[in-house]
């Protein structure tokens, strides 16, 4: 879109929420992601008298990030929104991180989305949600060193979203049946997305690429039909990325075996890890599976926490305005 002149502030402050997301889902590297419930970042945007973006973290927040605007996904996304609006004055962002950075559950994406949403709402939402896609992609690229939308677009829109690896601004929100429950474990260690991308092979065998494409197609089919047993099998069918990245998480095999032994239909890394998720179709099973995964991780000497979540149908949202 072209810049919109003469936007007027509608609020003194807006607090927005950007949810956590799971990405790749096995064979869908950079191509599919879904929004979960419970975890997320909150960002309060308010005008300030000077120019540009200022960043601060809520006092006592568990995790902090850079306050340099160019290095912060929220700062870059917010500035991209202000540029689209042609707004010359400054905005302050106060960030409350609810998602551990470098965790594989979309921490950087959640901040980018919450910031873009809050800044747009400050002016009464002159940009549509679709028009926020380019700013949030720009924000996310700061963290990963590449432009891919499989965390940031589901965090913005909610649900399960296919994104194009060729054109990151192209996406499709998938129709997904009800009933999917995800046991999401967060091992207490960091894996930087940028580094986890650098270890991936530059080329792969044609037979593996063909099988991955086929596996992703059946994964999408199982989501639409609500066949969670099949979905569980498909999340374990990646031949290209997860076999390499799983070596970054020492507890990977133990967590996966514990999830499957407990009755889950499947288990895989989210994004570049260390977050992993398991697939179930009941809250009881998902709770049992999460406990088994956490216990297996801790038996490997790595603390862990977790959450049971359905697909989050709502993405970014406004929490408060004044
Ligand atoms: N698809 C991305 C990856 C998600 O796996 O590197 C992390 O940003």
mmCIF file of C-alpha atoms and ligand atoms in Angstrom:
data_model
loop_
_atom_site.group_PDB
_atom_site.id
_atom_site.type_symbol
_atom_site.label_atom_id
_atom_site.label_comp_id
_atom_site.label_asym_id
_atom_site.label_seq_id
_atom_site.Cartn_x
_atom_site.Cartn_y
_atom_site.Cartn_z
ATOM 1 C CA UNK A 1 0.000 0.000 0.000
ATOM 2 C CA UNK A 2 1.036 3.597 -0.322
ATOM 3 C CA UNK A 3 1.697 5.768 2.719
ATOM 4 C CA UNK A 4 -1.391 7.274 4.343
ATOM 5 C CA UNK A 5 -0.943 10.857 5.394
ATOM 6 C CA UNK A 6 -2.587 12.743 8.234
ATOM 7 C CA UNK A 7 -3.276 9.809 10.536
ATOM 8 C CA UNK A 8 -4.405 11.040 13.933
ATOM 9 C CA UNK A 9 -3.721 9.490 17.310
ATOM 10 C CA UNK A 10 -6.872 7.909 18.737
ATOM 11 C CA UNK A 11 -5.470 6.638 22.042
ATOM 12 C CA UNK A 12 -2.892 7.600 24.661
ATOM 13 C CA UNK A 13 -1.787 3.996 24.887
ATOM 14 C CA UNK A 14 -2.666 0.581 23.503
ATOM 15 C CA UNK A 15 -1.644 -2.790 24.936
ATOM 16 C CA UNK A 16 -1.678 -5.687 22.465
ATOM 17 C CA UNK A 17 -1.020 -9.424 22.773
ATOM 18 C CA UNK A 18 0.988 -11.499 20.295
ATOM 19 C CA UNK A 19 0.517 -15.269 20.788
ATOM 20 C CA UNK A 20 3.073 -18.078 20.660
ATOM 21 C CA UNK A 21 3.188 -20.289 17.563
ATOM 22 C CA UNK A 22 4.461 -23.700 16.476
ATOM 23 C CA UNK A 23 6.104 -23.833 13.074
ATOM 24 C CA UNK A 24 7.275 -26.355 10.466
ATOM 25 C CA UNK A 25 5.053 -29.123 11.971
ATOM 26 C CA UNK A 26 7.445 -31.750 10.620
ATOM 27 C CA UNK A 27 7.677 -31.670 6.808
ATOM 28 C CA UNK A 28 6.509 -28.035 6.391
ATOM 29 C CA UNK A 29 9.792 -26.168 6.866
ATOM 30 C CA UNK A 30 9.096 -22.416 6.447
ATOM 31 C CA UNK A 31 5.671 -23.316 5.031
ATOM 32 C CA UNK A 32 3.177 -23.977 7.830
ATOM 33 C CA UNK A 33 2.593 -22.772 11.373
ATOM 34 C CA UNK A 34 -0.144 -22.624 13.946
ATOM 35 C CA UNK A 35 -1.147 -20.359 16.783
ATOM 36 C CA UNK A 36 -1.444 -21.767 20.316
ATOM 37 C CA UNK A 37 -3.199 -20.435 23.404
ATOM 38 C CA UNK A 38 -1.721 -19.355 26.718
ATOM 39 C CA UNK A 39 1.767 -18.109 25.940
ATOM 40 C CA UNK A 40 2.424 -14.719 24.373
ATOM 41 C CA UNK A 41 4.045 -11.283 24.568
ATOM 42 C CA UNK A 42 2.285 -8.066 25.587
ATOM 43 C CA UNK A 43 3.378 -4.710 24.246
ATOM 44 C CA UNK A 44 2.096 -1.277 25.191
ATOM 45 C CA UNK A 45 2.529 1.445 22.567
ATOM 46 C CA UNK A 46 2.228 5.122 23.456
ATOM 47 C CA UNK A 47 3.252 8.324 21.709
ATOM 48 C CA UNK A 48 6.322 10.208 22.914
ATOM 49 C CA UNK A 49 7.403 13.776 22.233
ATOM 50 C CA UNK A 50 10.554 12.951 20.258
ATOM 51 C CA UNK A 51 11.180 11.118 17.001
ATOM 52 C CA UNK A 52 11.513 7.420 16.255
ATOM 53 C CA UNK A 53 10.850 4.304 18.307
ATOM 54 C CA UNK A 54 11.929 3.868 21.921
ATOM 55 C CA UNK A 55 11.994 0.439 23.533
ATOM 56 C CA UNK A 56 11.869 -0.525 27.166
ATOM 57 C CA UNK A 57 11.041 -3.725 29.007
ATOM 58 C CA UNK A 58 8.479 -3.961 31.819
ATOM 59 C CA UNK A 59 10.254 -3.910 35.173
ATOM 60 C CA UNK A 60 10.693 -7.431 36.512
ATOM 61 C CA UNK A 61 9.970 -9.085 33.143
ATOM 62 C CA UNK A 62 11.516 -12.568 33.039
ATOM 63 C CA UNK A 63 13.230 -12.236 29.671
ATOM 64 C CA UNK A 64 14.623 -9.164 27.986
ATOM 65 C CA UNK A 65 15.857 -8.439 24.508
ATOM 66 C CA UNK A 66 17.699 -5.640 22.757
ATOM 67 C CA UNK A 67 16.521 -2.060 23.254
ATOM 68 C CA UNK A 68 18.255 -1.030 20.035
ATOM 69 C CA UNK A 69 15.369 -0.594 17.573
ATOM 70 C CA UNK A 70 17.195 -2.122 14.588
ATOM 71 C CA UNK A 71 17.928 -5.305 16.547
ATOM 72 C CA UNK A 72 14.481 -5.767 18.071
ATOM 73 C CA UNK A 73 11.702 -7.456 16.090
ATOM 74 C CA UNK A 74 9.086 -5.280 17.802
ATOM 75 C CA UNK A 75 11.009 -2.096 17.011
ATOM 76 C CA UNK A 76 11.458 -2.939 13.343
ATOM 77 C CA UNK A 77 7.815 -3.992 12.909
ATOM 78 C CA UNK A 78 6.545 -0.858 14.685
ATOM 79 C CA UNK A 79 8.737 1.379 12.564
ATOM 80 C CA UNK A 80 7.492 -0.320 9.394
ATOM 81 C CA UNK A 81 3.910 0.463 10.454
ATOM 82 C CA UNK A 82 4.778 4.108 11.169
ATOM 83 C CA UNK A 83 6.475 4.331 7.761
ATOM 84 C CA UNK A 84 3.340 3.019 6.042
ATOM 85 C CA UNK A 85 1.278 5.575 7.942
ATOM 86 C CA UNK A 86 3.793 8.334 7.174
ATOM 87 C CA UNK A 87 3.711 9.301 10.849
ATOM 88 C CA UNK A 88 6.716 11.491 11.657
ATOM 89 C CA UNK A 89 6.685 11.502 15.467
ATOM 90 C CA UNK A 90 7.771 8.993 18.040
ATOM 91 C CA UNK A 91 6.256 5.930 19.693
ATOM 92 C CA UNK A 92 7.407 4.195 22.853
ATOM 93 C CA UNK A 93 7.093 0.403 23.147
ATOM 94 C CA UNK A 94 6.985 -1.220 26.567
ATOM 95 C CA UNK A 95 7.551 -4.944 26.183
ATOM 96 C CA UNK A 96 6.487 -7.726 28.528
ATOM 97 C CA UNK A 97 7.966 -10.986 27.265
ATOM 98 C CA UNK A 98 5.810 -14.010 28.003
ATOM 99 C CA UNK A 99 7.699 -16.306 25.615
ATOM 100 C CA UNK A 100 11.281 -17.311 26.181
ATOM 101 C CA UNK A 101 13.550 -16.017 23.375
ATOM 102 C CA UNK A 102 15.325 -18.600 21.175
ATOM 103 C CA UNK A 103 12.826 -21.252 22.249
ATOM 104 C CA UNK A 104 11.211 -22.321 18.971
ATOM 105 C CA UNK A 105 7.763 -21.132 19.992
ATOM 106 C CA UNK A 106 7.706 -17.892 18.063
ATOM 107 C CA UNK A 107 9.042 -15.462 20.655
ATOM 108 C CA UNK A 108 10.422 -12.950 18.162
ATOM 109 C CA UNK A 109 7.304 -13.245 15.999
ATOM 110 C CA UNK A 110 4.994 -12.591 18.964
ATOM 111 C CA UNK A 111 6.831 -9.352 19.751
ATOM 112 C CA UNK A 112 6.742 -8.197 16.127
ATOM 113 C CA UNK A 113 3.027 -8.900 15.904
ATOM 114 C CA UNK A 114 2.079 -7.315 19.232
ATOM 115 C CA UNK A 115 4.044 -4.163 18.369
ATOM 116 C CA UNK A 116 2.563 -3.776 14.877
ATOM 117 C CA UNK A 117 -0.940 -4.395 16.221
ATOM 118 C CA UNK A 118 -0.580 -1.907 19.098
ATOM 119 C CA UNK A 119 0.858 0.863 16.911
ATOM 120 C CA UNK A 120 -1.876 0.459 14.282
ATOM 121 C CA UNK A 121 -4.540 0.543 16.994
ATOM 122 C CA UNK A 122 -3.032 3.774 18.406
ATOM 123 C CA UNK A 123 -4.306 5.457 15.236
ATOM 124 C CA UNK A 124 -7.661 3.649 15.153
ATOM 125 C CA UNK A 125 -6.554 0.787 12.855
ATOM 126 C CA UNK A 126 -5.989 2.597 9.543
ATOM 127 C CA UNK A 127 -4.252 -0.545 8.249
ATOM 128 C CA UNK A 128 -6.155 -3.790 7.772
ATOM 129 C CA UNK A 129 -4.809 -6.968 9.383
ATOM 130 C CA UNK A 130 -3.626 -8.096 5.922
ATOM 131 C CA UNK A 131 -1.715 -4.830 5.534
ATOM 132 C CA UNK A 132 0.179 -5.603 8.741
ATOM 133 C CA UNK A 133 1.741 -8.689 7.113
ATOM 134 C CA UNK A 134 4.698 -6.903 5.443
ATOM 135 C CA UNK A 135 5.644 -4.984 8.641
ATOM 136 C CA UNK A 136 5.578 -8.112 10.809
ATOM 137 C CA UNK A 137 7.610 -10.078 8.251
ATOM 138 C CA UNK A 138 10.178 -7.302 8.279
ATOM 139 C CA UNK A 139 10.307 -7.424 12.077
ATOM 140 C CA UNK A 140 10.691 -11.206 12.198
ATOM 141 C CA UNK A 141 13.551 -11.166 9.708
ATOM 142 C CA UNK A 142 15.718 -9.359 12.275
ATOM 143 C CA UNK A 143 15.775 -12.453 14.480
ATOM 144 C CA UNK A 144 16.219 -15.201 11.945
ATOM 145 C CA UNK A 145 18.230 -13.542 9.189
ATOM 146 C CA UNK A 146 15.620 -14.468 6.581
ATOM 147 C CA UNK A 147 12.077 -13.512 5.674
ATOM 148 C CA UNK A 148 9.739 -16.406 6.458
ATOM 149 C CA UNK A 149 6.203 -16.122 7.736
ATOM 150 C CA UNK A 150 5.447 -19.454 9.372
ATOM 151 C CA UNK A 151 5.496 -17.983 12.901
ATOM 152 C CA UNK A 152 4.613 -14.388 12.353
ATOM 153 C CA UNK A 153 1.560 -14.817 10.104
ATOM 154 C CA UNK A 154 -0.207 -17.415 12.307
ATOM 155 C CA UNK A 155 0.594 -15.180 15.318
ATOM 156 C CA UNK A 156 -1.077 -12.270 13.526
ATOM 157 C CA UNK A 157 -4.102 -14.107 12.121
ATOM 158 C CA UNK A 158 -4.609 -17.121 14.413
ATOM 159 C CA UNK A 159 -5.364 -20.676 13.294
ATOM 160 C CA UNK A 160 -3.187 -22.808 11.046
ATOM 161 C CA UNK A 161 -1.587 -20.930 8.171
ATOM 162 C CA UNK A 162 0.208 -22.042 5.022
ATOM 163 C CA UNK A 163 2.804 -19.536 3.869
ATOM 164 C CA UNK A 164 4.662 -19.430 0.586
ATOM 165 C CA UNK A 165 8.406 -20.077 0.736
ATOM 166 C CA UNK A 166 8.736 -18.213 -2.595
ATOM 167 C CA UNK A 167 6.709 -15.152 -1.690
ATOM 168 C CA UNK A 168 6.465 -14.692 2.096
ATOM 169 C CA UNK A 169 3.579 -12.238 1.746
ATOM 170 C CA UNK A 170 1.418 -14.966 0.212
ATOM 171 C CA UNK A 171 -0.488 -17.104 2.715
ATOM 172 C CA UNK A 172 -3.663 -19.097 3.247
ATOM 173 C CA UNK A 173 -5.478 -19.721 6.532
ATOM 174 C CA UNK A 174 -6.406 -23.419 6.438
ATOM 175 C CA UNK A 175 -9.789 -24.795 7.375
ATOM 176 C CA UNK A 176 -8.974 -27.048 10.344
ATOM 177 C CA UNK A 177 -11.286 -29.467 12.174
ATOM 178 C CA UNK A 178 -11.897 -29.101 15.918
ATOM 179 C CA UNK A 179 -10.369 -31.417 18.494
ATOM 180 C CA UNK A 180 -6.593 -31.191 18.066
ATOM 181 C CA UNK A 181 -4.721 -30.973 21.385
ATOM 182 C CA UNK A 182 -1.028 -30.160 21.536
ATOM 183 C CA UNK A 183 1.308 -30.963 24.416
ATOM 184 C CA UNK A 184 3.990 -28.306 24.121
ATOM 185 C CA UNK A 185 7.249 -28.728 26.047
ATOM 186 C CA UNK A 186 9.836 -26.031 26.504
ATOM 187 C CA UNK A 187 13.222 -27.482 27.528
ATOM 188 C CA UNK A 188 15.251 -24.940 29.417
ATOM 189 C CA UNK A 189 17.967 -24.209 26.865
ATOM 190 C CA UNK A 190 18.397 -21.797 23.959
ATOM 191 C CA UNK A 191 18.749 -22.538 20.252
ATOM 192 C CA UNK A 192 19.223 -19.444 18.085
ATOM 193 C CA UNK A 193 17.119 -19.680 14.910
ATOM 194 C CA UNK A 194 19.813 -18.034 12.834
ATOM 195 C CA UNK A 195 22.367 -20.677 13.845
ATOM 196 C CA UNK A 196 19.865 -23.516 13.453
ATOM 197 C CA UNK A 197 19.321 -22.375 9.848
ATOM 198 C CA UNK A 198 23.015 -22.168 9.101
ATOM 199 C CA UNK A 199 23.581 -25.870 9.839
ATOM 200 C CA UNK A 200 21.007 -27.017 7.265
ATOM 201 C CA UNK A 201 22.200 -28.607 3.997
ATOM 202 C CA UNK A 202 22.173 -26.407 0.885
ATOM 203 C CA UNK A 203 20.902 -29.221 -1.311
ATOM 204 C CA UNK A 204 18.954 -32.427 -0.680
ATOM 205 C CA UNK A 205 18.204 -35.624 -2.587
ATOM 206 C CA UNK A 206 15.297 -35.447 -5.033
ATOM 207 C CA UNK A 207 13.712 -38.571 -3.527
ATOM 208 C CA UNK A 208 13.686 -36.947 -0.062
ATOM 209 C CA UNK A 209 12.281 -33.675 -1.453
ATOM 210 C CA UNK A 210 9.497 -35.559 -3.241
ATOM 211 C CA UNK A 211 8.630 -37.576 -0.146
ATOM 212 C CA UNK A 212 8.598 -34.432 1.996
ATOM 213 C CA UNK A 213 6.231 -32.685 -0.441
ATOM 214 C CA UNK A 214 3.942 -35.713 -0.378
ATOM 215 C CA UNK A 215 4.082 -35.912 3.418
ATOM 216 C CA UNK A 216 3.199 -32.224 3.786
ATOM 217 C CA UNK A 217 0.235 -32.634 1.421
ATOM 218 C CA UNK A 218 -1.108 -35.487 3.579
ATOM 219 C CA UNK A 219 -0.460 -33.467 6.736
ATOM 220 C CA UNK A 220 -2.693 -30.675 5.381
ATOM 221 C CA UNK A 221 -5.298 -33.259 4.376
ATOM 222 C CA UNK A 222 -5.331 -34.732 7.900
ATOM 223 C CA UNK A 223 -5.781 -31.267 9.447
ATOM 224 C CA UNK A 224 -8.797 -30.614 7.281
ATOM 225 C CA UNK A 225 -10.358 -34.031 7.985
ATOM 226 C CA UNK A 226 -9.576 -33.912 11.708
ATOM 227 C CA UNK A 227 -7.691 -37.209 11.448
ATOM 228 C CA UNK A 228 -5.347 -36.577 14.361
ATOM 229 C CA UNK A 229 -3.777 -40.031 14.230
ATOM 230 C CA UNK A 230 -2.681 -39.343 10.650
ATOM 231 C CA UNK A 231 -1.612 -35.804 11.546
ATOM 232 C CA UNK A 232 0.565 -37.258 14.312
ATOM 233 C CA UNK A 233 2.256 -39.611 11.831
ATOM 234 C CA UNK A 234 2.834 -36.800 9.361
ATOM 235 C CA UNK A 235 4.498 -34.452 11.865
ATOM 236 C CA UNK A 236 7.148 -37.168 12.240
ATOM 237 C CA UNK A 237 7.734 -37.500 8.497
ATOM 238 C CA UNK A 238 10.267 -34.741 7.816
ATOM 239 C CA UNK A 239 13.339 -36.047 6.003
ATOM 240 C CA UNK A 240 15.128 -32.753 5.374
ATOM 241 C CA UNK A 241 15.427 -30.512 8.431
ATOM 242 C CA UNK A 242 14.481 -32.214 11.691
ATOM 243 C CA UNK A 243 17.009 -35.060 11.304
ATOM 244 C CA UNK A 244 19.754 -32.390 11.310
ATOM 245 C CA UNK A 245 18.333 -30.092 13.957
ATOM 246 C CA UNK A 246 17.374 -32.808 16.414
ATOM 247 C CA UNK A 247 21.090 -33.114 17.213
ATOM 248 C CA UNK A 248 20.940 -29.649 18.809
ATOM 249 C CA UNK A 249 18.648 -30.919 21.563
ATOM 250 C CA UNK A 250 20.269 -33.668 23.655
ATOM 251 C CA UNK A 251 16.910 -34.770 25.073
ATOM 252 C CA UNK A 252 15.184 -34.977 21.654
ATOM 253 C CA UNK A 253 14.970 -38.786 21.395
ATOM 254 C CA UNK A 254 13.982 -39.226 25.040
ATOM 255 C CA UNK A 255 11.173 -36.646 24.797
ATOM 256 C CA UNK A 256 9.847 -38.144 21.574
ATOM 257 C CA UNK A 257 9.918 -41.715 22.892
ATOM 258 C CA UNK A 258 8.174 -40.620 26.108
ATOM 259 C CA UNK A 259 5.435 -38.830 24.144
ATOM 260 C CA UNK A 260 4.774 -41.829 21.895
ATOM 261 C CA UNK A 261 4.926 -44.371 24.746
ATOM 262 C CA UNK A 262 2.386 -42.308 26.672
ATOM 263 C CA UNK A 263 -0.104 -42.614 23.811
ATOM 264 C CA UNK A 264 0.442 -39.468 21.696
ATOM 265 C CA UNK A 265 -0.081 -39.845 17.931
ATOM 266 C CA UNK A 266 3.122 -38.007 17.038
ATOM 267 C CA UNK A 267 5.829 -35.671 18.290
ATOM 268 C CA UNK A 268 8.161 -33.188 16.576
ATOM 269 C CA UNK A 269 10.319 -30.109 16.987
ATOM 270 C CA UNK A 270 8.692 -26.699 16.642
ATOM 271 C CA UNK A 271 10.707 -24.333 14.482
ATOM 272 C CA UNK A 272 14.351 -24.622 15.320
ATOM 273 C CA UNK A 273 13.592 -25.987 18.797
ATOM 274 C CA UNK A 274 14.096 -26.657 21.626
ATOM 275 C CA UNK A 275 10.282 -26.477 21.894
ATOM 276 C CA UNK A 276 8.683 -29.786 20.912
ATOM 277 C CA UNK A 277 5.029 -30.669 20.598
ATOM 278 C CA UNK A 278 3.021 -33.888 20.700
ATOM 279 C CA UNK A 279 -0.338 -34.618 19.087
ATOM 280 C CA UNK A 280 -3.407 -35.931 20.942
ATOM 281 C CA UNK A 281 -7.163 -35.740 20.586
ATOM 282 C CA UNK A 282 -8.226 -35.424 24.236
ATOM 283 C CA UNK A 283 -7.286 -33.134 27.102
ATOM 284 C CA UNK A 284 -6.660 -36.127 29.371
ATOM 285 C CA UNK A 285 -4.220 -37.766 26.936
ATOM 286 C CA UNK A 286 -2.489 -34.453 26.195
ATOM 287 C CA UNK A 287 -1.959 -33.835 29.929
ATOM 288 C CA UNK A 288 -0.536 -37.336 30.487
ATOM 289 C CA UNK A 289 1.734 -36.887 27.457
ATOM 290 C CA UNK A 290 3.021 -33.511 28.598
ATOM 291 C CA UNK A 291 3.931 -34.934 32.032
ATOM 292 C CA UNK A 292 5.798 -37.814 30.349
ATOM 293 C CA UNK A 293 7.711 -35.422 28.063
ATOM 294 C CA UNK A 294 8.707 -33.106 30.930
ATOM 295 C CA UNK A 295 9.831 -36.032 33.052
ATOM 296 C CA UNK A 296 11.914 -37.490 30.194
ATOM 297 C CA UNK A 297 13.555 -34.126 29.564
ATOM 298 C CA UNK A 298 14.385 -33.641 33.229
ATOM 299 C CA UNK A 299 15.822 -37.168 33.368
ATOM 300 C CA UNK A 300 18.305 -35.909 30.745
ATOM 301 C CA UNK A 301 19.336 -33.126 33.116
ATOM 302 C CA UNK A 302 17.396 -30.338 31.366
ATOM 303 C CA UNK A 303 14.642 -28.489 33.248
ATOM 304 C CA UNK A 304 11.420 -28.114 31.321
ATOM 305 C CA UNK A 305 7.986 -26.549 31.463
ATOM 306 C CA UNK A 306 5.018 -26.950 29.198
ATOM 307 C CA UNK A 307 1.438 -26.291 28.284
ATOM 308 C CA UNK A 308 -1.511 -28.122 26.735
ATOM 309 C CA UNK A 309 -3.207 -26.073 24.051
ATOM 310 C CA UNK A 310 -5.718 -26.395 21.243
ATOM 311 C CA UNK A 311 -5.133 -24.430 18.046
ATOM 312 C CA UNK A 312 -5.514 -20.741 18.957
ATOM 313 C CA UNK A 313 -8.178 -19.446 16.621
ATOM 314 C CA UNK A 314 -7.532 -15.798 17.543
ATOM 315 C CA UNK A 315 -4.178 -14.279 16.703
ATOM 316 C CA UNK A 316 -3.030 -10.816 17.761
ATOM 317 C CA UNK A 317 -5.496 -8.799 19.784
ATOM 318 C CA UNK A 318 -5.963 -5.638 21.792
ATOM 319 C CA UNK A 319 -5.847 -6.090 25.579
ATOM 320 C CA UNK A 320 -6.402 -2.495 26.726
ATOM 321 C CA UNK A 321 -6.624 1.070 25.465
ATOM 322 C CA UNK A 322 -6.617 4.410 27.268
HETATM 323 N N1 LIG B 1 10.665 -22.054 9.858
HETATM 324 C C1 LIG B 1 11.601 -21.415 10.719
HETATM 325 C C2 LIG B 1 12.767 -22.337 10.979
HETATM 326 C C3 LIG B 1 10.903 -21.080 12.016
HETATM 327 O O1 LIG B 1 12.512 -23.501 11.258
HETATM 328 O O2 LIG B 1 13.913 -21.895 10.902
HETATM 329 C C4 LIG B 1 11.779 -20.366 12.986
HETATM 330 O O3 LIG B 1 11.701 -18.985 12.785
#
